[in-house]
PDB file of C-alpha atoms in Angstrom:
ATOM      1  CA  MET R 181      -4.088 -27.264 -37.078  1.00 34.00           C
ATOM      2  CA  ALA R 182      -3.617 -23.795 -35.635  1.00 36.00           C
ATOM      3  CA  VAL R 183      -1.014 -23.637 -32.862  1.00 37.00           C
ATOM      4  CA  PHE R 184      -0.820 -20.740 -30.405  1.00 36.00           C
ATOM      5  CA  ASP R 185       2.115 -19.932 -28.157  1.00 41.00           C
ATOM      6  CA  LEU R 186       0.943 -19.195 -24.621  1.00 38.00           C
ATOM      7  CA  ASN R 187       4.030 -17.083 -23.970  1.00 41.00           C
ATOM      8  CA  GLN R 188       2.915 -14.725 -26.731  1.00 42.00           C
ATOM      9  CA  PRO R 189       0.815 -11.838 -25.349  1.00 41.00           C
ATOM     10  CA  ALA R 190      -2.830 -11.839 -26.300  1.00 39.00           C
ATOM     11  CA  SER R 191      -2.547  -8.307 -27.648  1.00 40.00           C
ATOM     12  CA  SER R 192      -0.305  -9.586 -30.464  1.00 42.00           C
ATOM     13  CA  LEU R 193      -2.964 -12.029 -31.671  1.00 39.00           C
ATOM     14  CA  SER R 194      -5.629 -11.041 -34.108  1.00 42.00           C
ATOM     15  CA  GLU R 195      -9.239 -10.946 -33.004  1.00 38.00           C
ATOM     16  CA  GLU R 196     -10.088 -14.178 -34.825  1.00 38.00           C
ATOM     17  CA  ASP R 197      -7.048 -15.966 -33.402  1.00 39.00           C
ATOM     18  CA  TYR R 198      -7.914 -14.834 -29.881  1.00 34.00           C
ATOM     19  CA  VAL R 199     -11.462 -16.155 -30.201  1.00 34.00           C
ATOM     20  CA  VAL R 200     -10.133 -19.514 -31.377  1.00 33.00           C
ATOM     21  CA  ALA R 201      -7.517 -19.584 -28.613  1.00 35.00           C
ATOM     22  CA  SER R 202     -10.076 -18.646 -25.976  1.00 36.00           C
ATOM     23  CA  ASN R 203     -13.023 -20.802 -27.002  1.00 37.00           C
ATOM     24  CA  SER R 204     -11.484 -23.727 -28.905  1.00 35.00           C
ATOM     25  CA  HIS R 205     -13.390 -26.855 -28.052  1.00 33.00           C
ATOM     26  CA  VAL R 206     -10.433 -29.183 -27.594  1.00 36.00           C
ATOM     27  CA  ILE R 207      -6.959 -28.336 -26.311  1.00 39.00           C
ATOM     28  CA  PHE R 208      -3.769 -30.170 -27.201  1.00 39.00           C
ATOM     29  CA  ILE R 209      -0.906 -29.938 -24.721  1.00 38.00           C
ATOM     30  CA  SER R 210       2.593 -31.025 -25.586  1.00 36.00           C
ATOM     31  CA  SER R 211       3.198 -34.404 -23.930  1.00 33.00           C
ATOM     32  CA  SER R 212       6.911 -33.641 -23.510  1.00 34.00           C
ATOM     33  CA  ILE R 213       6.114 -31.339 -20.590  1.00 34.00           C
ATOM     34  CA  ASN R 214       4.391 -33.133 -17.767  1.00 39.00           C
ATOM     35  CA  THR R 215       3.547 -30.313 -15.372  1.00 37.00           C
ATOM     36  CA  GLY R 216       3.240 -27.330 -17.682  1.00 37.00           C
ATOM     37  CA  CYS R 217       1.939 -26.234 -21.042  1.00 42.00           C
ATOM     38  CA  ASP R 218       3.947 -24.192 -23.521  1.00 39.00           C
ATOM     39  CA  SER R 219       1.522 -24.286 -26.419  1.00 38.00           C
ATOM     40  CA  PHE R 220      -1.956 -25.474 -27.251  1.00 42.00           C
ATOM     41  CA  ALA R 221      -3.870 -26.060 -30.455  1.00 39.00           C
ATOM     42  CA  SER R 222      -7.362 -26.663 -31.686  1.00 41.00           C
ATOM     43  CA  HIS R 223      -7.525 -30.356 -32.517  1.00 39.00           C
ATOM     44  CA  ASP R 224     -10.348 -32.753 -33.249  1.00 43.00           C
ATOM     45  CA  ASP R 225      -8.774 -35.726 -31.480  1.00 46.00           C
ATOM     46  CA  ASN R 226      -7.633 -35.334 -27.881  1.00 50.00           C
ATOM     47  CA  ALA R 227      -6.442 -38.932 -27.480  1.00 54.00           C
ATOM     48  CA  SER R 228      -2.825 -37.841 -27.093  1.00 60.00           C
ATOM     49  CA  LEU R 229      -3.841 -35.454 -24.314  1.00 66.00           C
ATOM     50  CA  LEU R 230      -5.869 -38.031 -22.422  1.00 71.00           C
ATOM     51  CA  ARG R 231      -2.922 -40.456 -22.363  1.00 74.00           C
ATOM     52  CA  ILE R 232      -0.790 -38.235 -20.130  1.00 82.00           C
ATOM     53  CA  VAL R 233      -0.045 -39.875 -16.761  1.00 86.00           C
ATOM     54  CA  TYR R 234       0.892 -37.869 -13.657  1.00 89.00           C
ATOM     55  CA  ASP R 235       2.742 -39.158 -10.627  1.00 89.00           C
ATOM     56  CA  SER R 236       0.529 -37.422  -8.055  1.00 89.00           C
ATOM     57  CA  LEU R 237      -2.484 -35.175  -7.658  1.00 90.00           C
ATOM     58  CA  ASP R 238      -0.197 -32.255  -6.879  1.00 91.00           C
ATOM     59  CA  GLU R 239       1.253 -32.498 -10.381  1.00 91.00           C
ATOM     60  CA  CYS R 240      -2.261 -32.626 -11.829  1.00 91.00           C
ATOM     61  CA  ILE R 241      -3.288 -29.491  -9.949  1.00 91.00           C
ATOM     62  CA  GLU R 242      -0.033 -27.739 -10.871  1.00 91.00           C
ATOM     63  CA  MET R 243      -0.503 -28.529 -14.562  1.00 89.00           C
ATOM     64  CA  TYR R 244      -4.061 -27.210 -14.677  1.00 90.00           C
ATOM     65  CA  SER R 245      -3.121 -24.163 -12.601  1.00 89.00           C
ATOM     66  CA  LYS R 246      -0.378 -23.230 -15.073  1.00 88.00           C
ATOM     67  CA  TYR R 247      -2.719 -23.806 -17.985  1.00 88.00           C
ATOM     68  CA  ALA R 248      -5.442 -21.656 -16.413  1.00 88.00           C
ATOM     69  CA  SER R 249      -2.971 -18.893 -15.607  1.00 86.00           C
ATOM     70  CA  GLU R 250      -1.741 -18.763 -19.199  1.00 85.00           C
ATOM     71  CA  VAL R 251      -5.185 -18.956 -20.788  1.00 86.00           C
ATOM     72  CA  GLY R 252      -6.774 -16.439 -18.427  1.00 86.00           C
ATOM     73  CA  PHE R 253      -9.159 -17.961 -15.879  1.00 89.00           C
ATOM     74  CA  GLY R 254      -9.139 -19.242 -12.316  1.00 88.00           C
ATOM     75  CA  ILE R 255      -9.666 -22.765 -11.038  1.00 90.00           C
ATOM     76  CA  ARG R 256     -11.305 -24.320  -8.014  1.00 89.00           C
ATOM     77  CA  LEU R 257     -10.836 -27.779  -6.516  1.00 91.00           C
ATOM     78  CA  SER R 258     -14.161 -29.571  -6.686  1.00 90.00           C
ATOM     79  CA  CYS R 259     -15.492 -32.928  -5.511  1.00 90.00           C
ATOM     80  CA  GLN R 260     -13.516 -36.149  -5.320  1.00 90.00           C
ATOM     81  CA  LYS R 261     -14.042 -39.850  -4.704  1.00 90.00           C
ATOM     82  CA  ARG R 262     -11.939 -41.942  -2.336  1.00 90.00           C
ATOM     83  CA  LEU R 263     -11.241 -45.628  -2.037  1.00 89.00           C
ATOM     84  CA  LYS R 264     -11.744 -47.565   1.189  1.00 87.00           C
ATOM     85  CA  TRP R 265      -8.074 -47.269   2.136  1.00 85.00           C
ATOM     86  CA  GLY R 266      -8.035 -43.496   1.708  1.00 86.00           C
ATOM     87  CA  TYR R 267      -6.543 -42.917  -1.747  1.00 87.00           C
ATOM     88  CA  VAL R 268      -8.289 -40.436  -4.030  1.00 90.00           C
ATOM     89  CA  LYS R 269      -9.903 -42.390  -6.850  1.00 91.00           C
ATOM     90  CA  GLN R 270     -11.237 -39.472  -8.895  1.00 92.00           C
ATOM     91  CA  LYS R 271     -10.626 -35.724  -8.714  1.00 93.00           C
ATOM     92  CA  TYR R 272     -12.550 -32.869 -10.347  1.00 94.00           C
ATOM     93  CA  ILE R 273     -11.009 -29.439 -10.987  1.00 93.00           C
ATOM     94  CA  VAL R 274     -13.407 -26.840 -12.368  1.00 92.00           C
ATOM     95  CA  CYS R 275     -13.387 -23.227 -13.489  1.00 91.00           C
ATOM     96  CA  ASN R 276     -13.924 -20.808 -10.622  1.00 88.00           C
ATOM     97  CA  LYS R 277     -17.058 -19.503 -12.366  1.00 87.00           C
ATOM     98  CA  GLU R 278     -18.711 -22.905 -12.241  1.00 88.00           C
ATOM     99  CA  GLY R 279     -22.025 -23.079 -10.412  1.00 84.00           C
ATOM    100  CA  CYS R 280     -25.186 -21.011 -10.159  1.00 82.00           C
ATOM    101  CA  LEU R 281     -26.051 -17.900  -8.205  1.00 77.00           C
ATOM    102  CA  LYS R 282     -27.716 -18.517  -4.853  1.00 76.00           C
ATOM    103  CA  ASP R 283     -30.965 -16.766  -4.086  1.00 71.00           C
ATOM    104  CA  VAL R 284     -30.835 -14.333  -1.177  1.00 69.00           C
ATOM    105  CA  TRP R 285     -34.136 -13.319   0.383  1.00 70.00           C
ATOM    106  CA  LEU R 286     -34.187  -9.718   1.553  1.00 67.00           C
ATOM    107  CA  LYS R 287     -36.809  -7.340   2.838  1.00 65.00           C
ATOM    108  CA  THR R 288     -36.849  -4.812   0.051  1.00 65.00           C
ATOM    109  CA  LEU R 289     -39.361  -2.564   1.818  1.00 68.00           C
ATOM    110  CA  ASP R 290     -37.014  -2.039   4.757  1.00 69.00           C
ATOM    111  CA  PRO R 291     -33.480  -3.000   3.646  1.00 62.00           C
ATOM    112  CA  LYS R 292     -31.835  -1.545   6.773  1.00 67.00           C
ATOM    113  CA  LYS R 293     -33.490  -4.128   9.032  1.00 65.00           C
ATOM    114  CA  ASN R 294     -32.433  -7.186   7.061  1.00 64.00           C
ATOM    115  CA  ASP R 295     -30.961 -10.061   9.045  1.00 66.00           C
ATOM    116  CA  ARG R 296     -28.768 -11.155   6.147  1.00 65.00           C
ATOM    117  CA  GLN R 297     -25.775  -9.159   5.063  1.00 64.00           C
ATOM    118  CA  VAL R 298     -25.059  -9.099   1.346  1.00 65.00           C
ATOM    119  CA  ARG R 299     -21.371  -8.777   0.569  1.00 67.00           C
ATOM    120  CA  SER R 300     -20.454  -6.431  -2.243  1.00 67.00           C
ATOM    121  CA  SER R 301     -18.388  -8.258  -4.851  1.00 70.00           C
ATOM    122  CA  ASN R 302     -17.881  -7.957  -8.572  1.00 68.00           C
ATOM    123  CA  PHE R 303     -17.292 -11.716  -8.951  1.00 74.00           C
ATOM    124  CA  ARG R 304     -20.208 -13.699 -10.345  1.00 79.00           C
ATOM    125  CA  VAL R 305     -20.514 -17.365 -11.189  1.00 83.00           C
ATOM    126  CA  CYS R 306     -22.146 -18.117 -14.511  1.00 84.00           C
ATOM    127  CA  GLY R 307     -22.380 -21.902 -14.729  1.00 86.00           C
ATOM    128  CA  CYS R 308     -19.154 -22.445 -16.670  1.00 90.00           C
ATOM    129  CA  LYS R 309     -18.671 -26.100 -17.637  1.00 89.00           C
ATOM    130  CA  ALA R 310     -14.896 -26.029 -18.191  1.00 90.00           C
ATOM    131  CA  ARG R 311     -13.302 -28.744 -16.073  1.00 91.00           C
ATOM    132  CA  VAL R 312     -10.818 -31.592 -15.930  1.00 92.00           C
ATOM    133  CA  VAL R 313     -11.198 -35.012 -14.339  1.00 92.00           C
ATOM    134  CA  PHE R 314      -8.288 -37.153 -13.171  1.00 92.00           C
ATOM    135  CA  ASP R 315      -8.737 -40.862 -12.441  1.00 92.00           C
ATOM    136  CA  MET R 316      -6.318 -43.063 -10.551  1.00 91.00           C
ATOM    137  CA  VAL R 317      -4.608 -45.728 -12.635  1.00 89.00           C
ATOM    138  CA  PRO R 318      -5.550 -49.178 -11.285  1.00 83.00           C
ATOM    139  CA  ASP R 319      -2.989 -50.893  -9.038  1.00 80.00           C
ATOM    140  CA  ILE R 320      -0.686 -47.821  -8.922  1.00 83.00           C
ATOM    141  CA  THR R 321      -0.969 -44.432  -7.247  1.00 84.00           C
ATOM    142  CA  LYS R 322      -0.678 -42.453 -10.478  1.00 89.00           C
ATOM    143  CA  TYR R 323      -3.352 -40.431 -12.219  1.00 91.00           C
ATOM    144  CA  ILE R 324      -4.452 -40.090 -15.814  1.00 90.00           C
ATOM    145  CA  LEU R 325      -6.431 -37.292 -17.423  1.00 91.00           C
ATOM    146  CA  THR R 326      -9.795 -38.693 -18.538  1.00 90.00           C
ATOM    147  CA  THR R 327     -11.910 -35.578 -19.171  1.00 89.00           C
ATOM    148  CA  PHE R 328     -10.845 -32.173 -20.490  1.00 90.00           C
ATOM    149  CA  ASP R 329     -13.696 -29.726 -21.152  1.00 88.00           C
ATOM    150  CA  VAL R 330     -12.270 -26.387 -22.257  1.00 85.00           C
ATOM    151  CA  LYS R 331     -15.261 -24.438 -23.566  1.00 88.00           C
ATOM    152  CA  HIS R 332     -16.002 -21.388 -21.394  1.00 89.00           C
ATOM    153  CA  ASN R 333     -19.211 -19.365 -21.464  1.00 89.00           C
ATOM    154  CA  HIS R 334     -17.525 -16.167 -20.283  1.00 86.00           C
ATOM    155  CA  LYS R 335     -14.725 -13.891 -21.397  1.00 86.00           C
ATOM    156  CA  LEU R 336     -11.196 -14.830 -20.439  1.00 86.00           C
ATOM    157  CA  ASP R 337      -8.746 -12.478 -18.767  1.00 82.00           C
ATOM    158  CA  ARG R 338      -6.329 -10.530 -20.921  1.00 83.00           C
ATOM    159  CA  VAL R 339      -2.592 -10.744 -20.289  1.00 81.00           C
ATOM    160  CA  LYS R 340      -2.369  -7.159 -19.073  1.00 81.00           C
ATOM    161  CA  TYR R 341      -4.961  -7.926 -16.358  1.00 81.00           C
ATOM    162  CA  LYS R 342      -3.395 -11.208 -15.239  1.00 81.00           C
ATOM    163  CA  HIS R 343      -1.986  -9.642 -12.053  1.00 81.00           C
ATOM    164  CA  LEU R 344      -5.555  -8.850 -10.954  1.00 80.00           C
ATOM    165  CA  SER R 345      -6.664 -12.480 -10.923  1.00 80.00           C
ATOM    166  CA  LYS R 346      -7.566 -14.132  -7.641  1.00 81.00           C
ATOM    167  CA  ALA R 347      -4.460 -16.324  -7.611  1.00 79.00           C
ATOM    168  CA  GLU R 348      -2.089 -13.433  -8.306  1.00 82.00           C
ATOM    169  CA  ARG R 349      -3.696 -11.191  -5.668  1.00 85.00           C
ATOM    170  CA  LYS R 350      -2.768 -13.511  -2.811  1.00 86.00           C
ATOM    171  CA  LEU R 351      -0.181 -11.886  -0.571  1.00 88.00           C
ATOM    172  CA  THR R 352       3.147 -13.618  -0.110  1.00 87.00           C
ATOM    173  CA  TYR R 353       5.009 -13.864   3.191  1.00 89.00           C
ATOM    174  CA  ASN R 354       7.335 -10.993   2.257  1.00 89.00           C
ATOM    175  CA  GLU R 355       4.425  -8.670   1.552  1.00 89.00           C
ATOM    176  CA  GLN R 356       2.682  -9.629   4.793  1.00 90.00           C
ATOM    177  CA  LEU R 357       5.888  -8.988   6.728  1.00 91.00           C
ATOM    178  CA  PHE R 358       6.300  -5.614   5.000  1.00 91.00           C
ATOM    179  CA  ILE R 359       2.766  -4.593   6.011  1.00 90.00           C
ATOM    180  CA  ILE R 360       3.399  -5.482   9.667  1.00 90.00           C
ATOM    181  CA  LYS R 361       6.741  -3.673   9.782  1.00 90.00           C
ATOM    182  CA  ALA R 362       5.190  -0.635   8.120  1.00 90.00           C
ATOM    183  CA  ALA R 363       2.412  -0.639  10.729  1.00 88.00           C
ATOM    184  CA  ASN R 364       5.015  -0.789  13.511  1.00 86.00           C
ATOM    185  CA  ALA R 365       6.639   2.287  11.958  1.00 89.00           C
ATOM    186  CA  ASN R 366       3.262   4.062  12.028  1.00 88.00           C
ATOM    187  CA  ILE R 367       2.858   3.880   8.236  1.00 90.00           C
ATOM    188  CA  GLY R 368      -0.652   3.455   6.897  1.00 89.00           C
ATOM    189  CA  VAL R 369      -1.802   0.658   4.628  1.00 89.00           C
ATOM    190  CA  VAL R 370      -2.204   2.747   1.474  1.00 90.00           C
ATOM    191  CA  ARG R 371       1.186   4.380   1.920  1.00 91.00           C
ATOM    192  CA  ALA R 372       2.745   0.977   2.619  1.00 90.00           C
ATOM    193  CA  HIS R 373       1.311  -0.324  -0.660  1.00 90.00           C
ATOM    194  CA  ASN R 374       2.671   2.697  -2.533  1.00 90.00           C
ATOM    195  CA  LEU R 375       6.113   2.205  -0.971  1.00 89.00           C
ATOM    196  CA  TYR R 376       6.181  -1.499  -1.772  1.00 89.00           C
ATOM    197  CA  THR R 377       5.071  -0.824  -5.347  1.00 88.00           C
ATOM    198  CA  GLY R 378       7.853   1.737  -5.707  1.00 88.00           C
ATOM    199  CA  LEU R 379      10.410  -0.767  -4.425  1.00 86.00           C
ATOM    200  CA  LYS R 380       9.262  -3.656  -6.608  1.00 84.00           C
ATOM    201  CA  GLY R 381       8.631  -1.670  -9.782  1.00 80.00           C
ATOM    202  CA  PRO R 382       5.298  -1.645 -11.642  1.00 80.00           C
ATOM    203  CA  SER R 383       2.113  -2.692  -9.880  1.00 78.00           C
ATOM    204  CA  SER R 384       1.967  -5.870 -11.973  1.00 79.00           C
ATOM    205  CA  LEU R 385       4.917  -7.239  -9.949  1.00 81.00           C
ATOM    206  CA  VAL R 386       3.133  -6.732  -6.613  1.00 84.00           C
ATOM    207  CA  HIS R 387       0.808  -9.438  -5.343  1.00 85.00           C
ATOM    208  CA  GLY R 388      -2.364  -7.754  -4.193  1.00 84.00           C
ATOM    209  CA  THR R 389      -3.877  -4.317  -4.519  1.00 86.00           C
ATOM    210  CA  GLN R 390      -4.567  -1.763  -1.804  1.00 86.00           C
ATOM    211  CA  THR R 391      -7.738  -3.680  -0.956  1.00 87.00           C
ATOM    212  CA  GLU R 392      -5.776  -6.869  -0.167  1.00 88.00           C
ATOM    213  CA  PHE R 393      -3.387  -4.855   1.985  1.00 89.00           C
ATOM    214  CA  LYS R 394      -6.340  -3.380   3.900  1.00 90.00           C
ATOM    215  CA  ASN R 395      -7.994  -6.776   4.324  1.00 88.00           C
ATOM    216  CA  PHE R 396      -4.790  -8.301   5.698  1.00 89.00           C
ATOM    217  CA  THR R 397      -4.383  -5.444   8.182  1.00 87.00           C
ATOM    218  CA  ARG R 398      -7.980  -5.877   9.259  1.00 86.00           C
ATOM    219  CA  GLY R 399      -7.423  -9.594   9.801  1.00 85.00           C
ATOM    220  CA  VAL R 400      -4.313  -8.963  11.896  1.00 84.00           C
ATOM    221  CA  ASN R 401      -6.152  -6.415  14.039  1.00 81.00           C
ATOM    222  CA  CYS R 402      -9.074  -8.791  14.550  1.00 80.00           C
ATOM    223  CA  PHE R 403      -6.671 -11.585  15.512  1.00 76.00           C
ATOM    224  CA  ASN R 404      -4.885  -9.413  18.047  1.00 74.00           C
ATOM    225  CA  GLY R 405      -8.044  -7.863  19.439  1.00 69.00           C
ATOM    226  CA  ASP R 406      -7.481  -6.657  22.988  1.00 63.00           C
ATOM    227  CA  SER R 407      -4.102  -8.378  23.181  1.00 66.00           C
ATOM    228  CA  ASP R 408      -2.264  -5.195  22.184  1.00 67.00           C
ATOM    229  CA  ALA R 409      -3.030  -3.560  25.538  1.00 70.00           C
ATOM    230  CA  GLN R 410      -2.029  -6.708  27.417  1.00 73.00           C
ATOM    231  CA  MET R 411       1.269  -6.874  25.516  1.00 73.00           C
ATOM    232  CA  LEU R 412       1.984  -3.262  26.505  1.00 74.00           C
ATOM    233  CA  ILE R 413       1.242  -3.984  30.163  1.00 78.00           C
ATOM    234  CA  THR R 414       3.434  -7.107  30.115  1.00 79.00           C
ATOM    235  CA  ARG R 415       6.277  -5.168  28.534  1.00 77.00           C
ATOM    236  CA  MET R 416       6.048  -2.428  31.168  1.00 78.00           C
ATOM    237  CA  GLU R 417       5.984  -4.992  33.974  1.00 80.00           C
ATOM    238  CA  GLN R 418       9.098  -6.658  32.591  1.00 77.00           C
ATOM    239  CA  ARG R 419      10.828  -3.288  32.328  1.00 76.00           C
ATOM    240  CA  THR R 420       9.931  -2.522  35.946  1.00 73.00           C
ATOM    241  CA  PHE R 421      11.225  -5.916  37.057  1.00 69.00           C
ATOM    242  CA  ASN R 422      14.508  -5.478  35.181  1.00 68.00           C
ATOM    243  CA  GLU R 423      15.031  -1.923  36.390  1.00 65.00           C
ATOM    244  CA  ARG R 424      14.344  -2.241  40.093  1.00 60.00           C
ATOM    245  CA  ASN R 425      17.046   0.228  40.975  1.00 53.00           C
ATOM    246  CA  SER R 426      15.533   2.937  38.779  1.00 53.00           C
ATOM    247  CA  GLU R 427      12.139   4.513  39.131  1.00 54.00           C
ATOM    248  CA  SER R 428       9.588   3.591  36.472  1.00 52.00           C
ATOM    249  CA  LEU R 429       6.291   5.389  36.575  1.00 54.00           C
ATOM    250  CA  TRP R 430       3.557   4.438  34.138  1.00 53.00           C
ATOM    251  CA  MET R 431      -0.202   4.436  34.189  1.00 56.00           C
ATOM    252  CA  VAL R 432      -2.701   2.552  32.037  1.00 53.00           C
ATOM    253  CA  THR R 433      -5.881   4.394  31.090  1.00 54.00           C
TER     254      THR R 433
END
């Protein structure tokens, strides 16, 4: 039984070991750790894995999220079944490349007059069947792992590209606050990203690239809309009210 340490970088593994670690048909997770996975192995019998019981669905999602982050793929919460009184009876968590491409009908003779807008993205689903299924234990609100399909039909992310995954590119509250304060200081988005990267260290420690910083700024501007002008007018009116004894001249164009 070949055991691989997930804390070991993929670059230190040989090519054959990496193929086995990436595409092994069955995964064994140490049962001593309930919400994480320190090592995994290719094993013919996954009975010990399927006996693990989790206290809640949050622990199930956390376990599979940690496993996916270490192995090198993203996850997506899929369908679920509920009981009559509202409890989740069965929960599916799949690879984020599960599914098939949707057909988009376009007028190829005159692409400029198309009603549908095709978004440019380098992410493509490829019908990956990797998934886990958690079922609720009868009479108690705990969940047991019943299905663990680990075979992927696509390449997995290397360790050095882990910071570019979808989960790692989500901006935290501190980064969002830094973008807003930088905008108030009349600092552009690209320069704000360069400053934040210089403060944090290498780019692998920063959540999000320049594109995520630009998208967040665009979302903030769309949320504010025309409210910026109204906030300026309100501020000037308050200043005039507070400074009645002094002359305040301002004009809105």
